[in-house]
């Protein structure tokens, strides 16, 4: 009978050395080799997610599959290795399961392709050397060069715009919060000027008055900070889609932002506190 469909997977044509050039991990089995020729059994590498979903609890090495009709005749592929999942289409999530076939065994079936060069030094000099080689061997081919850094930067342009927009809103919100806190503390000091004058008249030092006002401002901020942390923890699952490579709950981020907010609070409260500490009891109570 007809083979049972296994599901959807990406299809890639690659050659020996591709995994090393791209920094991809070979988890099991072997890579493509020179012994894999058009006349030998066709081989394939599969991604870990595809191996786990297709052959759960079984060894994928040695399994056989057929992949659609992507590049010509339907060939039986012998699985020789398992590679790590990659984020090729999006940094937000890994690709679906992927099948990698050997270009040497299917040379006439690749309509377009990329040459990956792993080198040290200036990318411009490397691209010039590659361009010269291609010009001498296949001058009719249209070629476009991009470094992996450029490809990565282009792939995250939407995320960078969103994060930059969030950063602008965050700075504006921080300035508004600092201004509001300064106004609130100044109002509280003006309302309690008589009380502060009495404290000073009874022998309280300006330093103690300064500390009293600062403590009140910090207490207000700590309450707001606690509410903000709770909301931030609730939003981290959504925000993690914009922060590839960052843990969902990143302690350093929470600690640094909290420290920044406390520093802004102290700065916003300092001037009203100094003003309260410099109150002249005779002028206020007279």
Short mmCIF file of C-alpha atoms in Angstrom, two decimals:
data_model
loop_
_atom_site.label_atom_id
_atom_site.label_comp_id
_atom_site.label_asym_id
_atom_site.label_seq_id
_atom_site.Cartn_x
_atom_site.Cartn_y
_atom_site.Cartn_z
CA UNK A 1 0.00 0.00 0.00
CA UNK A 2 0.92 3.67 -0.01
CA UNK A 3 3.27 4.95 2.71
CA UNK A 4 1.59 6.71 5.61
CA UNK A 5 2.26 10.49 5.65
CA UNK A 6 4.41 11.53 8.61
CA UNK A 7 3.49 15.21 8.61
CA UNK A 8 5.07 18.52 7.64
CA UNK A 9 8.79 19.31 7.57
CA UNK A 10 11.15 21.86 6.06
CA UNK A 11 13.35 20.70 3.17
CA UNK A 12 16.99 21.76 2.82
CA UNK A 13 19.72 20.73 0.39
CA UNK A 14 23.22 20.95 1.89
CA UNK A 15 26.70 19.60 1.34
CA UNK A 16 29.41 18.16 3.55
CA UNK A 17 30.80 20.82 5.90
CA UNK A 18 27.56 22.79 6.09
CA UNK A 19 26.99 21.96 9.75
CA UNK A 20 30.49 23.07 10.73
CA UNK A 21 30.28 26.26 8.67
CA UNK A 22 26.96 27.21 10.26
CA UNK A 23 27.98 26.17 13.77
CA UNK A 24 25.19 23.59 13.97
CA UNK A 25 25.50 20.67 16.36
CA UNK A 26 25.46 17.08 15.12
CA UNK A 27 23.73 15.28 17.97
CA UNK A 28 23.87 11.72 16.69
CA UNK A 29 25.14 9.76 13.73
CA UNK A 30 27.40 11.20 11.05
CA UNK A 31 27.56 14.14 8.67
CA UNK A 32 27.50 13.94 4.88
CA UNK A 33 30.71 12.37 3.52
CA UNK A 34 32.60 12.06 0.24
CA UNK A 35 31.38 8.49 -0.02
CA UNK A 36 27.81 9.76 -0.45
CA UNK A 37 27.60 9.86 -4.25
CA UNK A 38 24.73 9.98 -6.77
CA UNK A 39 24.99 6.24 -7.29
CA UNK A 40 24.90 5.34 -3.59
CA UNK A 41 21.77 5.20 -1.41
CA UNK A 42 20.44 8.69 -0.78
CA UNK A 43 21.03 9.90 2.76
CA UNK A 44 19.49 12.58 4.95
CA UNK A 45 20.00 14.39 8.22
CA UNK A 46 16.95 15.20 10.30
CA UNK A 47 16.41 17.76 13.03
CA UNK A 48 15.90 16.65 16.60
CA UNK A 49 12.25 17.77 16.70
CA UNK A 50 11.47 15.78 13.56
CA UNK A 51 13.21 12.68 14.93
CA UNK A 52 11.32 12.91 18.22
CA UNK A 53 7.92 13.41 16.58
CA UNK A 54 8.38 10.85 13.82
CA UNK A 55 10.11 8.03 15.72
CA UNK A 56 9.27 8.57 19.40
CA UNK A 57 11.19 6.18 21.62
CA UNK A 58 13.06 4.71 18.66
CA UNK A 59 16.52 5.23 17.21
CA UNK A 60 16.19 7.51 14.16
CA UNK A 61 19.53 6.40 12.74
CA UNK A 62 18.87 3.92 9.96
CA UNK A 63 15.22 4.86 9.54
CA UNK A 64 13.97 5.48 6.01
CA UNK A 65 11.63 8.17 4.73
CA UNK A 66 10.39 9.76 1.55
CA UNK A 67 9.98 13.50 1.30
CA UNK A 68 7.16 14.86 -0.83
CA UNK A 69 8.20 15.77 -4.35
CA UNK A 70 10.16 18.94 -3.63
CA UNK A 71 12.96 18.59 -6.17
CA UNK A 72 12.09 15.91 -8.67
CA UNK A 73 11.75 12.17 -8.32
CA UNK A 74 10.65 10.78 -5.00
CA UNK A 75 13.68 9.18 -3.39
CA UNK A 76 13.98 6.92 -0.37
CA UNK A 77 16.19 8.70 2.17
CA UNK A 78 18.25 6.84 4.76
CA UNK A 79 18.63 8.81 7.99
CA UNK A 80 22.32 8.99 8.94
CA UNK A 81 22.31 11.72 11.58
CA UNK A 82 20.32 13.99 13.87
CA UNK A 83 21.10 17.72 14.14
CA UNK A 84 19.94 20.38 16.59
CA UNK A 85 16.89 22.49 15.77
CA UNK A 86 17.68 25.93 14.37
CA UNK A 87 15.93 29.29 14.16
CA UNK A 88 16.14 29.81 10.42
CA UNK A 89 12.90 31.61 9.60
CA UNK A 90 12.37 33.40 12.91
CA UNK A 91 14.26 33.92 16.16
CA UNK A 92 11.00 33.62 18.06
CA UNK A 93 10.72 29.89 17.59
CA UNK A 94 12.65 27.07 16.02
CA UNK A 95 11.63 25.80 12.61
CA UNK A 96 9.37 22.83 12.14
CA UNK A 97 11.15 19.54 11.73
CA UNK A 98 13.73 19.75 8.96
CA UNK A 99 15.12 17.22 6.49
CA UNK A 100 18.61 17.92 5.08
CA UNK A 101 19.54 16.04 1.91
CA UNK A 102 22.95 15.81 0.25
CA UNK A 103 23.52 18.24 -2.61
CA UNK A 104 26.02 15.87 -4.24
CA UNK A 105 23.26 13.30 -4.65
CA UNK A 106 20.76 15.86 -6.01
CA UNK A 107 22.88 18.48 -7.88
CA UNK A 108 20.45 19.12 -10.74
CA UNK A 109 17.54 19.68 -8.40
CA UNK A 110 18.72 22.83 -6.59
CA UNK A 111 17.37 25.90 -8.40
CA UNK A 112 19.07 28.40 -6.11
CA UNK A 113 21.53 27.94 -3.30
CA UNK A 114 23.72 29.70 -0.77
CA UNK A 115 27.45 29.24 -0.31
CA UNK A 116 28.41 29.47 3.36
CA UNK A 117 32.00 30.53 4.02
CA UNK A 118 33.35 30.44 7.57
CA UNK A 119 36.45 32.60 7.85
CA UNK A 120 38.29 34.95 10.16
CA UNK A 121 39.14 38.53 9.32
CA UNK A 122 37.43 41.19 7.24
CA UNK A 123 34.22 39.88 5.59
CA UNK A 124 34.82 42.26 2.69
CA UNK A 125 38.12 40.64 1.72
CA UNK A 126 36.59 37.17 2.03
CA UNK A 127 33.64 38.10 -0.20
CA UNK A 128 36.03 39.59 -2.77
CA UNK A 129 37.98 36.32 -2.93
CA UNK A 130 34.79 34.27 -3.25
CA UNK A 131 33.46 36.62 -5.94
CA UNK A 132 36.69 36.18 -7.92
CA UNK A 133 36.43 32.39 -7.74
CA UNK A 134 32.78 32.44 -8.83
CA UNK A 135 33.56 34.84 -11.68
CA UNK A 136 36.13 32.41 -13.05
CA UNK A 137 33.89 29.35 -12.75
CA UNK A 138 30.29 30.53 -13.13
CA UNK A 139 30.28 34.15 -14.23
CA UNK A 140 26.67 33.96 -15.42
CA UNK A 141 25.31 33.34 -11.92
CA UNK A 142 23.83 36.36 -10.10
CA UNK A 143 25.49 36.59 -6.69
CA UNK A 144 24.57 38.53 -3.56
CA UNK A 145 26.86 38.60 -0.51
CA UNK A 146 25.75 39.03 3.09
CA UNK A 147 27.51 38.37 6.36
CA UNK A 148 25.71 36.28 8.95
CA UNK A 149 25.59 39.38 11.17
CA UNK A 150 23.73 41.26 8.42
CA UNK A 151 21.30 38.39 7.90
CA UNK A 152 20.66 38.25 11.64
CA UNK A 153 20.21 42.03 11.89
CA UNK A 154 17.69 42.04 9.05
CA UNK A 155 15.78 39.13 10.60
CA UNK A 156 15.21 41.00 13.87
CA UNK A 157 14.32 44.40 12.40
CA UNK A 158 10.70 44.12 13.55
CA UNK A 159 11.72 43.08 17.05
CA UNK A 160 14.30 45.89 17.26
CA UNK A 161 11.69 48.46 16.23
CA UNK A 162 9.27 47.17 18.87
CA UNK A 163 11.92 47.18 21.59
CA UNK A 164 13.12 50.68 20.65
CA UNK A 165 9.53 51.89 20.79
CA UNK A 166 9.05 50.27 24.19
CA UNK A 167 12.30 51.88 25.36
CA UNK A 168 11.06 55.35 24.38
CA UNK A 169 7.78 54.77 26.20
CA UNK A 170 9.69 53.44 29.23
CA UNK A 171 11.93 56.54 29.41
CA UNK A 172 8.92 58.86 29.06
CA UNK A 173 7.06 56.90 31.75
CA UNK A 174 10.10 57.07 34.04
CA UNK A 175 10.38 60.84 33.61
CA UNK A 176 6.66 61.29 34.24
CA UNK A 177 6.86 59.10 37.34
CA UNK A 178 9.85 61.06 38.67
CA UNK A 179 8.09 64.37 38.01
CA UNK A 180 4.89 63.14 39.65
CA UNK A 181 6.77 61.83 42.68
CA UNK A 182 8.63 65.12 43.03
CA UNK A 183 5.36 67.06 42.88
CA UNK A 184 3.71 64.71 45.40
CA UNK A 185 6.59 64.98 47.86
CA UNK A 186 6.73 68.77 47.48
CA UNK A 187 2.99 68.95 48.19
CA UNK A 188 3.32 66.68 51.24
CA UNK A 189 6.16 68.81 52.61
CA UNK A 190 4.17 72.01 52.13
CA UNK A 191 1.16 70.45 53.88
CA UNK A 192 3.31 69.30 56.80
CA UNK A 193 5.45 72.42 57.10
CA UNK A 194 3.95 73.27 60.49
CA UNK A 195 4.56 69.73 61.80
CA UNK A 196 8.14 69.81 60.53
CA UNK A 197 8.69 73.21 62.12
CA UNK A 198 7.44 71.88 65.47
CA UNK A 199 9.80 68.89 65.20
CA UNK A 200 12.71 71.21 64.55
CA UNK A 201 11.65 73.54 67.39
CA UNK A 202 11.55 70.58 69.78
CA UNK A 203 15.11 69.67 68.93
CA UNK A 204 14.85 67.32 65.97
CA UNK A 205 17.87 67.69 63.72
CA UNK A 206 17.61 68.65 60.03
CA UNK A 207 19.18 65.29 59.19
CA UNK A 208 16.35 63.40 60.90
CA UNK A 209 13.75 65.49 59.07
CA UNK A 210 15.58 64.81 55.81
CA UNK A 211 15.54 61.08 56.53
CA UNK A 212 11.84 61.18 57.47
CA UNK A 213 10.81 62.69 54.14
CA UNK A 214 13.07 60.36 52.18
CA UNK A 215 11.68 57.30 53.95
CA UNK A 216 8.13 58.35 53.14
CA UNK A 217 8.98 58.79 49.47
CA UNK A 218 10.81 55.46 49.30
CA UNK A 219 7.90 53.73 51.06
CA UNK A 220 5.54 55.01 48.36
CA UNK A 221 7.93 53.84 45.67
CA UNK A 222 8.39 50.39 47.21
CA UNK A 223 4.62 49.87 47.18
CA UNK A 224 4.45 50.88 43.53
CA UNK A 225 7.51 48.74 42.79
CA UNK A 226 5.89 45.66 44.30
CA UNK A 227 2.80 46.15 42.12
CA UNK A 228 5.01 46.72 39.07
CA UNK A 229 7.02 43.54 39.68
CA UNK A 230 3.84 41.49 39.94
CA UNK A 231 2.59 42.91 36.62
CA UNK A 232 6.02 42.41 35.03
CA UNK A 233 6.08 38.76 36.04
CA UNK A 234 2.64 38.34 34.51
CA UNK A 235 3.81 39.90 31.22
CA UNK A 236 7.14 38.10 30.87
CA UNK A 237 5.68 35.17 28.95
CA UNK A 238 4.45 37.57 26.26
CA UNK A 239 7.64 39.67 26.32
CA UNK A 240 9.84 36.59 25.95
CA UNK A 241 8.78 36.40 22.29
CA UNK A 242 10.62 39.71 21.75
CA UNK A 243 13.72 38.78 23.75
CA UNK A 244 15.39 35.82 22.09
CA UNK A 245 18.16 34.37 24.22
CA UNK A 246 16.91 35.98 27.43
CA UNK A 247 15.36 33.89 30.17
CA UNK A 248 11.66 34.40 30.81
CA UNK A 249 12.48 35.38 34.39
CA UNK A 250 15.80 37.21 34.22
CA UNK A 251 16.90 38.12 37.78
CA UNK A 252 19.51 40.63 36.58
CA UNK A 253 16.89 42.62 34.67
CA UNK A 254 14.49 42.75 37.61
CA UNK A 255 17.24 43.74 40.08
CA UNK A 256 18.78 46.40 37.82
CA UNK A 257 15.43 48.00 36.95
CA UNK A 258 14.38 47.99 40.61
CA UNK A 259 17.68 49.64 41.60
CA UNK A 260 17.20 52.27 38.89
CA UNK A 261 13.68 53.08 40.10
CA UNK A 262 14.86 53.38 43.70
CA UNK A 263 17.67 55.72 42.59
CA UNK A 264 15.18 57.86 40.65
CA UNK A 265 12.93 57.92 43.73
CA UNK A 266 15.74 59.17 45.96
CA UNK A 267 16.63 61.82 43.38
CA UNK A 268 13.01 62.99 43.07
CA UNK A 269 12.56 63.15 46.85
CA UNK A 270 15.89 64.77 47.66
CA UNK A 271 15.00 68.39 46.84
CA UNK A 272 11.67 68.41 48.76
CA UNK A 273 13.44 66.67 51.66
CA UNK A 274 16.22 69.28 51.70
CA UNK A 275 13.60 72.01 51.61
CA UNK A 276 11.82 70.44 54.58
CA UNK A 277 15.07 70.14 56.53
CA UNK A 278 15.85 73.83 55.96
CA UNK A 279 12.52 75.08 57.36
CA UNK A 280 12.90 77.90 59.90
CA UNK A 281 10.50 77.18 62.81
CA UNK A 282 10.15 80.86 63.70
CA UNK A 283 9.08 81.84 60.21
CA UNK A 284 6.58 78.96 59.85
CA UNK A 285 5.09 79.16 63.35
CA UNK A 286 5.25 82.92 63.68
#
